[in-house]
Coordinates of C-alpha atoms in Angstrom, one line a residue:
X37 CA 62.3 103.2 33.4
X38 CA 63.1 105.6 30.6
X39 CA 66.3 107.3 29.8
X40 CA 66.9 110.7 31.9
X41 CA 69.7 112.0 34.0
X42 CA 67.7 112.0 36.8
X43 CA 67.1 108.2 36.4
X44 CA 70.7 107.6 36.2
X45 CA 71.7 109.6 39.3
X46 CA 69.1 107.8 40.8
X47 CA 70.2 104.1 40.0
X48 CA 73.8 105.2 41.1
X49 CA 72.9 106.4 44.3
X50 CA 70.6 103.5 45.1
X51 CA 74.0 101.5 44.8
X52 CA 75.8 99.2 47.2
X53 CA 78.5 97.0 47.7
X54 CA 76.2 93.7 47.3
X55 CA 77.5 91.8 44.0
X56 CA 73.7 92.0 42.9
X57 CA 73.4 95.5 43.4
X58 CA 75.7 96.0 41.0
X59 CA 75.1 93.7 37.9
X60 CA 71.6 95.2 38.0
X61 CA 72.2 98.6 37.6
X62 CA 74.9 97.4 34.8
X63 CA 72.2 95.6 33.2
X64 CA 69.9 98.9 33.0
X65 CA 72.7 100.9 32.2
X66 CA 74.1 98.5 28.8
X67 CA 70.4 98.3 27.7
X68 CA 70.8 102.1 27.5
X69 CA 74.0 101.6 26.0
X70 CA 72.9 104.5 23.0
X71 CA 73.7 107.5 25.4
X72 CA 76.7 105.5 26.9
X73 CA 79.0 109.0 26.8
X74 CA 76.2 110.9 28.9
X75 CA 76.0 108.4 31.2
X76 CA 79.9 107.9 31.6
X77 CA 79.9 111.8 32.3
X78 CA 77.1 111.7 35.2
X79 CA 79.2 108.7 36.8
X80 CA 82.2 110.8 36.8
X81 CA 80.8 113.5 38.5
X82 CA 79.0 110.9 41.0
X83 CA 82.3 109.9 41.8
X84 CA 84.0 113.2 42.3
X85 CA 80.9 113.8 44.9
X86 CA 80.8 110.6 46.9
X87 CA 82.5 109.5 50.0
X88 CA 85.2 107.0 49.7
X89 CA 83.2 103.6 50.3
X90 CA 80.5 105.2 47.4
X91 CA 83.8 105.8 45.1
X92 CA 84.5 101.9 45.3
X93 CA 80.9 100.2 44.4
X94 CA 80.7 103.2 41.2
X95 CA 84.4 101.4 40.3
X96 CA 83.0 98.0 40.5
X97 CA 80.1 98.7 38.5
X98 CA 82.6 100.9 35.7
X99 CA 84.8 97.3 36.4
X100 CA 81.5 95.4 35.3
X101 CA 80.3 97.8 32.8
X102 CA 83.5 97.7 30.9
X103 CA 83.7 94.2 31.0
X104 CA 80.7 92.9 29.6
X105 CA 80.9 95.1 26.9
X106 CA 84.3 93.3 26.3
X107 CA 82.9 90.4 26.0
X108 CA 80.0 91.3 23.8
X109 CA 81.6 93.4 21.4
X110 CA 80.1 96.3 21.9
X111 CA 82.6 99.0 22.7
X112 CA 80.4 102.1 23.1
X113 CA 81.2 102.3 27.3
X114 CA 84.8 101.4 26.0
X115 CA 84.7 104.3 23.9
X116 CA 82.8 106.2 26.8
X117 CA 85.0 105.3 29.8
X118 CA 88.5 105.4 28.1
X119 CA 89.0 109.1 28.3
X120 CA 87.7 109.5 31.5
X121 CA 88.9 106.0 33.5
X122 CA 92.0 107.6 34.9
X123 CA 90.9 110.6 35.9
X124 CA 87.8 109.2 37.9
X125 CA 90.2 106.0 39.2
X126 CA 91.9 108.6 40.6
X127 CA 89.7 110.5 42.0
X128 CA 88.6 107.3 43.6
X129 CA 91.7 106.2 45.0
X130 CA 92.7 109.8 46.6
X131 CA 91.8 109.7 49.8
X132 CA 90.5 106.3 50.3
X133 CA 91.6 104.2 53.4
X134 CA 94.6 101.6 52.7
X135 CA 92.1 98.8 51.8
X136 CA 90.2 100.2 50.1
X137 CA 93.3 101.7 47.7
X138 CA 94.3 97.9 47.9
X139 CA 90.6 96.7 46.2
X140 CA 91.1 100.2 43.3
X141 CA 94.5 98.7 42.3
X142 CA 93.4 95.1 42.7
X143 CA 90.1 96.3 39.9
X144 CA 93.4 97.8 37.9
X145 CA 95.1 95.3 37.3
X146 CA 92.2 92.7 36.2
X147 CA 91.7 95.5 33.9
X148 CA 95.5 94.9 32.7
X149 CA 95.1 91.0 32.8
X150 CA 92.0 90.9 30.5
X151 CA 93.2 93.9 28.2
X152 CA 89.8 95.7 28.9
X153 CA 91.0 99.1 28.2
X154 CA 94.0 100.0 25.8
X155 CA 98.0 99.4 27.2
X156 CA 98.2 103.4 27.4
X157 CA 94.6 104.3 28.9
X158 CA 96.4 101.3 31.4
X159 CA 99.6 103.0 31.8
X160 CA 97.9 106.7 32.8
X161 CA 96.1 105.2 35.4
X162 CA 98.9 103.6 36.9
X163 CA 100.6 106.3 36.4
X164 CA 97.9 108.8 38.2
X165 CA 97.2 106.1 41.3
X166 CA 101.1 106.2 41.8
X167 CA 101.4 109.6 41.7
X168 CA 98.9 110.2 44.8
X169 CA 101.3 107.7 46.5
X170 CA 104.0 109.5 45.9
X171 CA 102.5 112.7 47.0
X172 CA 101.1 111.4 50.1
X173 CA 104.8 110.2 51.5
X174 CA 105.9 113.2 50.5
X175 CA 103.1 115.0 52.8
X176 CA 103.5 112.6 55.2
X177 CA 107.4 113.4 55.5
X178 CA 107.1 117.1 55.4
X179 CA 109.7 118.6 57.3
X180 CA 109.3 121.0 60.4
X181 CA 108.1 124.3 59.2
X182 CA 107.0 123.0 56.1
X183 CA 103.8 124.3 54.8
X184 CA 101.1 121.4 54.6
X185 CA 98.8 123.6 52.7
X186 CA 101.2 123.6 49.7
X187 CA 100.5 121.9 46.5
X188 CA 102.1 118.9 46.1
X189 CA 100.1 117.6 42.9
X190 CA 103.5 118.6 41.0
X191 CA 105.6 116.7 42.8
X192 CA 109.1 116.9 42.3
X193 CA 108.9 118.8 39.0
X194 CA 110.9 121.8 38.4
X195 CA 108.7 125.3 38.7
X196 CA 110.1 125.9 35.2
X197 CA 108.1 122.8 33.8
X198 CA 104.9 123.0 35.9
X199 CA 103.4 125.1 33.4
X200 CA 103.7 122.3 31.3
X201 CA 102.5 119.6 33.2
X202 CA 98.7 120.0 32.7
X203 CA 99.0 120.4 29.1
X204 CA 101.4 117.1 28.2
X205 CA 98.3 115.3 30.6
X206 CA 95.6 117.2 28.5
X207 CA 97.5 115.9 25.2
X208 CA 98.0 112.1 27.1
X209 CA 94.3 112.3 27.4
X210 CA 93.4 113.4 23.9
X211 CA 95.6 110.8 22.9
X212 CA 94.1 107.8 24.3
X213 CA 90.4 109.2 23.2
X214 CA 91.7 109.7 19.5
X215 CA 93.5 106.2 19.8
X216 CA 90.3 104.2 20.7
X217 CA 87.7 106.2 18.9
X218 CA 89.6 105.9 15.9
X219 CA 90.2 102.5 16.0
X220 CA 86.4 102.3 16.6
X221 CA 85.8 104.1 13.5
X222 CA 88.0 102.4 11.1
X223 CA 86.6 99.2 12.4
X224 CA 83.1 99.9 11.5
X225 CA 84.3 101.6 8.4
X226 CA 85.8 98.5 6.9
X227 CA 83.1 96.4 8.2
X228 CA 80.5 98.9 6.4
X229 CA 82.2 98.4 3.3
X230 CA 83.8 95.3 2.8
X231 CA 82.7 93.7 -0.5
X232 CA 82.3 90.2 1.3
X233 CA 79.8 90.9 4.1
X234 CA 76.4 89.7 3.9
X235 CA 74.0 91.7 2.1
X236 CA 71.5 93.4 5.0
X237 CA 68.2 95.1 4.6
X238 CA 68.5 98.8 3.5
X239 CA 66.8 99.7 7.3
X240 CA 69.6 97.7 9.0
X241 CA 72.3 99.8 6.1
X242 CA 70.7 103.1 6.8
X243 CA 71.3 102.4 10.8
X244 CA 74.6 101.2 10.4
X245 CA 75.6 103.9 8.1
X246 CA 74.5 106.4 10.8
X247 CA 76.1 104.5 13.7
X248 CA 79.5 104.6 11.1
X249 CA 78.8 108.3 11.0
X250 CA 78.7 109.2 14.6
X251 CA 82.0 107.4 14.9
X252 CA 83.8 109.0 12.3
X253 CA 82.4 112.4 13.8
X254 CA 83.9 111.2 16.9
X255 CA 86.8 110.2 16.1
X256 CA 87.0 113.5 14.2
X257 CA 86.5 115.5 17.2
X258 CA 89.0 113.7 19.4
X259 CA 91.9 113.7 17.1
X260 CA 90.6 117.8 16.8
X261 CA 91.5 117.3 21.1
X262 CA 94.3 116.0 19.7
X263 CA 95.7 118.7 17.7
X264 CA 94.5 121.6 19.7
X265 CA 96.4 120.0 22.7
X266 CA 99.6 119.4 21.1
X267 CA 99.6 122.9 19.4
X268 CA 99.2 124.2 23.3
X269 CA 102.0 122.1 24.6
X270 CA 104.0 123.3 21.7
X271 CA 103.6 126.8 21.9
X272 CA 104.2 126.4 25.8
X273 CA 107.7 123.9 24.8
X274 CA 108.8 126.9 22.6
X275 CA 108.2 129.6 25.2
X276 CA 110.5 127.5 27.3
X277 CA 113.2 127.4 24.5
X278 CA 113.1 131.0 23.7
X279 CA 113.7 132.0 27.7
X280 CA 116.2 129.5 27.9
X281 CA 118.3 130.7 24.8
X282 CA 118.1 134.2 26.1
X283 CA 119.5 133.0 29.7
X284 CA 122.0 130.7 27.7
X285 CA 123.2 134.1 25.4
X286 CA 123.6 136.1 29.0
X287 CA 125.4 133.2 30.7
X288 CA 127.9 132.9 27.5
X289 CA 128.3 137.1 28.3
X290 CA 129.3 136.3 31.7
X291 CA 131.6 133.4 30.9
X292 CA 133.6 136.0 28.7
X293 CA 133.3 138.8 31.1
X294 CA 135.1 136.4 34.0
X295 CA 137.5 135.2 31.3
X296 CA 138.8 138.9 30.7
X297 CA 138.5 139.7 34.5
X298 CA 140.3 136.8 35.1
X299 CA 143.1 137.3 33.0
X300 CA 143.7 140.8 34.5
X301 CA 143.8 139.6 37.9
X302 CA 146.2 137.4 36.8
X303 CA 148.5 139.8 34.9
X304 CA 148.2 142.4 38.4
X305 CA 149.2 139.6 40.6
X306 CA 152.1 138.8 38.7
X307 CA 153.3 142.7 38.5
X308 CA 152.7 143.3 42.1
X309 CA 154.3 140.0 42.6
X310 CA 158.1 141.0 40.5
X311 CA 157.6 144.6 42.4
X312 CA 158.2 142.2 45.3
X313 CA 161.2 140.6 44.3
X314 CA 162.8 143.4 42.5
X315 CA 162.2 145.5 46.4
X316 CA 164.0 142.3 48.0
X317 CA 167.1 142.6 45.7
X318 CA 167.0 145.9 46.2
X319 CA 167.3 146.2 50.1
X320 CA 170.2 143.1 49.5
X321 CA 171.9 145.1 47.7
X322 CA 172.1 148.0 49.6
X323 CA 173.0 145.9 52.4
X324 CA 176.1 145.0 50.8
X325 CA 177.5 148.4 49.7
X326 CA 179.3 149.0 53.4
X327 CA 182.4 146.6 52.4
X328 CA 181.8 146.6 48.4
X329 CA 179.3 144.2 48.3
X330 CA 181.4 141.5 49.6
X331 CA 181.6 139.3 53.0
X332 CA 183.1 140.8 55.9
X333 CA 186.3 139.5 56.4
X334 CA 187.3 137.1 59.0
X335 CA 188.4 138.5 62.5
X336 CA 192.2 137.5 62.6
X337 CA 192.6 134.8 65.4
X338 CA 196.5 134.6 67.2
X339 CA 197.7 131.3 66.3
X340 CA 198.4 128.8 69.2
X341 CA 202.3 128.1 68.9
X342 CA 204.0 126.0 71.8
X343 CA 205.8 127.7 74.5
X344 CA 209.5 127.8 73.8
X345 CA 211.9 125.0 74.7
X346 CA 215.0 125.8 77.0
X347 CA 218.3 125.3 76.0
X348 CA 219.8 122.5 77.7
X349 CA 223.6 122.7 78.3
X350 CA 225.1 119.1 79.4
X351 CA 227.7 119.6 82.7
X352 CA 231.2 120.2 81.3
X353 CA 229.8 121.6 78.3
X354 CA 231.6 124.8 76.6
X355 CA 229.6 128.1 78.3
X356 CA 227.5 129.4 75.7
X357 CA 225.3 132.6 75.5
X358 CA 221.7 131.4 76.6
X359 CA 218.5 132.9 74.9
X360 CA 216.4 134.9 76.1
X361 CA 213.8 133.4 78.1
X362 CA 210.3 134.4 77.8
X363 CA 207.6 134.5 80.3
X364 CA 204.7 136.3 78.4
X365 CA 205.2 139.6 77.9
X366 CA 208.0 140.2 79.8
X367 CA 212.2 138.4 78.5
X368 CA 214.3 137.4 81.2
X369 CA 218.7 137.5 80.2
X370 CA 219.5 133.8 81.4
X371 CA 222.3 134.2 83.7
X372 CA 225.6 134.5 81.5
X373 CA 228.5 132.9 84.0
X374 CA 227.0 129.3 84.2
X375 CA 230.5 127.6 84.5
X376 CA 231.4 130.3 87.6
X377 CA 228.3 129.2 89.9
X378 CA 228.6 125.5 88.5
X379 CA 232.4 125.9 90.0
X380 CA 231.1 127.7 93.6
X381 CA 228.8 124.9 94.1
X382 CA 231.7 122.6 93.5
X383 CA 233.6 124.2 96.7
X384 CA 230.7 125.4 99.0
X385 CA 227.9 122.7 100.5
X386 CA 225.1 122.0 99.6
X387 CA 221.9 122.7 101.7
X388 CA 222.7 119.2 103.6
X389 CA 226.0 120.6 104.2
X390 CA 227.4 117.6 102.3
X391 CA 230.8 118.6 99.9
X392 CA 229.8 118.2 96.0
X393 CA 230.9 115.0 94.7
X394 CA 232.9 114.9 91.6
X395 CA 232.4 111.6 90.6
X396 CA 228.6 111.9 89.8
X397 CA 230.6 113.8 86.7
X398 CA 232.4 110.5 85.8
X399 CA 231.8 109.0 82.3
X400 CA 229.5 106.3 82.7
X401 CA 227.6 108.0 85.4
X402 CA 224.0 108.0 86.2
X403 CA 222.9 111.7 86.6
X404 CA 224.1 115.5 85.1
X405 CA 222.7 118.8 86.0
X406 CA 220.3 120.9 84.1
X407 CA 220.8 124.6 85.8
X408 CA 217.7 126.4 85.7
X409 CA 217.3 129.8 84.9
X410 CA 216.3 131.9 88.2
X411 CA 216.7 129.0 90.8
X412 CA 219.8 127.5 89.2
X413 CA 217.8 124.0 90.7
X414 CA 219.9 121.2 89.6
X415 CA 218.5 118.9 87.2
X416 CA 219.6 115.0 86.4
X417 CA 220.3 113.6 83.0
X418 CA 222.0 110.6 81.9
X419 CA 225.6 110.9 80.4
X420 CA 226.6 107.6 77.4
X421 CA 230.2 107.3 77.5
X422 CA 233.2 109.3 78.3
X423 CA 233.2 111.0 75.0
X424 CA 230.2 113.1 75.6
X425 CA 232.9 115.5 77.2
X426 CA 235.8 115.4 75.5
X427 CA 234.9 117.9 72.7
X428 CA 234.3 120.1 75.5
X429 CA 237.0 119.8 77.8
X430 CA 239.3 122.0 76.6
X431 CA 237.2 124.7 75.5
X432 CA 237.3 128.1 76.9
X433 CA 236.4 126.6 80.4
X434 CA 237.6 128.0 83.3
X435 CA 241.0 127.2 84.8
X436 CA 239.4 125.0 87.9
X437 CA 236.6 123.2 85.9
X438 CA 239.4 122.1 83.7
X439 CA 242.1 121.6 86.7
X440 CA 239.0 119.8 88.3
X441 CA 238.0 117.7 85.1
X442 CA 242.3 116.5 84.6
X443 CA 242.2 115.1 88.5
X444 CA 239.1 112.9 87.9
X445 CA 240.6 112.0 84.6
X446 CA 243.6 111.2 86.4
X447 CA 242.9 108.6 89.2

């Protein structure tokens, strides 16, 4: 069967999941391994159209594809697939039920085992497959009142950097092309024109030389991809810088404007704070004035002083002139003639009608009288010796105290 688009749509639709199904149509495909690129193209759009258990057979035959041309040496579907491998794994993998998900990753990493594709064309797929993963539990742990009809395919990046995103993945892509085709081109470049390979048929040089050319052309273009992306993610990097020094120059202006404002708030609060203070002294102050600015003084408080003791006159004492007496505000004259009642209760009775006995006078004797000073109550106190009342026997007593006094003295 000849070459045509039509053929190859048809031989990837008349694939299945038998293992023989699929090293056929890789068979027919490597035999038309010239328009390898075209071909890679149609089976990337095949992908993108088929359901999910369609998506895994076209990865197994891509898996197979890729893989005998490893071992063969001939690159040209290596070439063909690289750019595109990540994008259509992807596509593959979106979507997909767990297991099969499990069988895309499981193809993945016998890619990484056997080195079939470059470490970075590796890495991007990864990269891509984990991405959906990450994506889905994020979907799948929206939030109530989420919207599930937003785009996640950013993920967590900032709204800032989203403009970026698709051209650093259009720049990873262009990458990995220019990586591999120029590899490819250098490869049959040196081989082309190293002075020790065997000398071939001009035919054989003339195809070779145009096989060397188409890889130089497209390695050209691709690092071109190259360029043109980076000069895009560049331009969009410095649009980024530019807005972000013009926020960073408004931001310093409002650092400087809150410094200022802060610094007069500051200086207010202080004034409004010593108008406080100098208010307090002043109402102090004023206070004070009544009495000079000083204390009140003390309110005088009468001492306590002990009542006052009375004079005690032994019996047969001289008569003296007794103090005043004082019963609180009012002073009482003691009575002035002690010695004459002393002497008429010498003659009259007492209240028992007994006669006053002289000898309780005696020296030596037990008891004296103390005369009180309205009652004129007799009062007992202890005499030493008979010389208690000699000094005052003979002075200025009256004639029967002393007559009285001789007689006891006497017997």
């Amino acid at each position: 069967m000849a070459y045509t688009d039509d053929a190859v749509k048809a031989k990837l639709s008349a694939l299945n999941e038998s293992q023989e199904s699929i090293v056929t149509v890789a068979q027919w495909v490597m035999f038309h391994r010239r328009h390898a690129e075209k071909t890679a193209q149609i089976w990337l759009q095949r992908i993108r159209d088929s359901a999910p258990p369609k998506r895994l057979n076209l990865v197994y035959l891509a898996n197979e594809v890729a893989q005998q041309s490893k071992a063969r040496g001939k690159e040209d579907f290596l070439i063909a697939f690289s750019p595109i491998v990540a994008e259509a794994t992807a596509a593959a993998y979106k979507g997909a039920s767990n297991e099969i998900q499990q069988k895309i990753r499981r193809v993945v990493e016998v890619w990484r085992q056997r080195h079939v594709f470059e470490g970075p064309i590796l890495d991007a797929v990864e990269g891509r497959i984990n991405e959906i993963d990450k994506n889905r539990s994020t979907t799948m742990k929206q939030p109530l009142g989420g919207s599930f009809f937003k785009d996640t395919s950013s993920g967590s990046t900032p709204s800032e950097l989203q403009p970026l995103v698709p051209l650093q993945v259009a720049l990873t892509k262009a990458t990995m092309t220019s990586n591999s085709s120029a590899k490819t081109a250098n490869v049959e470049y040196d081989k082309l024109k190293d002075p020790n390979a065997p000398q071939i048929t001009p035919p054989v040089h003339a195809a070779r030389l145009g096989t060397l050319l188409k890889a130089l052309a497209h390695a050209e273009n691709s690092v071109s991809e190259v360029i043109k992306s980076r000069r895009a993610l560049i331009e969009g990097l410095e649009k980024l810088l530019e807005s972000n020094r013009s926020e960073l120059q408004k931001e310093e202006s409002l650092v400087a404007q809150f410094g200022i404002r802060k610094a007069e708030t500051d200086a207010q609060r202080r004034e409004v704070e010593d108008a406080i203070m100098r208010g307090y002294q002043d109402d102090h102050s004023t206070t004070g004035q009544g009495n000079g600015g000083e204390e009140p003084p003390r309110p005088e408080v009468e001492a306590l002083t002990p009542p006052p003791v009375e004079a005690l006159t032994p019996v047969g004492s001289p008569a003296r002139e007794q103090p005043p007496v004082s019963h609180g505000p009012f002073t009482e004259e003691a009575p002035s003639n002690i010695a004459q009642d002393l002497s008429l209760r010498t003659t009259d009775q007492d209240d028992g009608g007994m006669p006053f006995d002289p000898s309780s006078l005696s020296p030596g004797g037990e008891n004296d009288f103390d005369f009180g000073v309205n009652g004129m109550n007799a009062k007992r106190r202890k005499v030493a010796h008979d010389e208690d009342y000699e000094p005052f026997a003979a002075e200025n007593l009256e004639d029967d105290i002393s007559a009285m006094i001789a007689r006891e003295a006497n017997r």
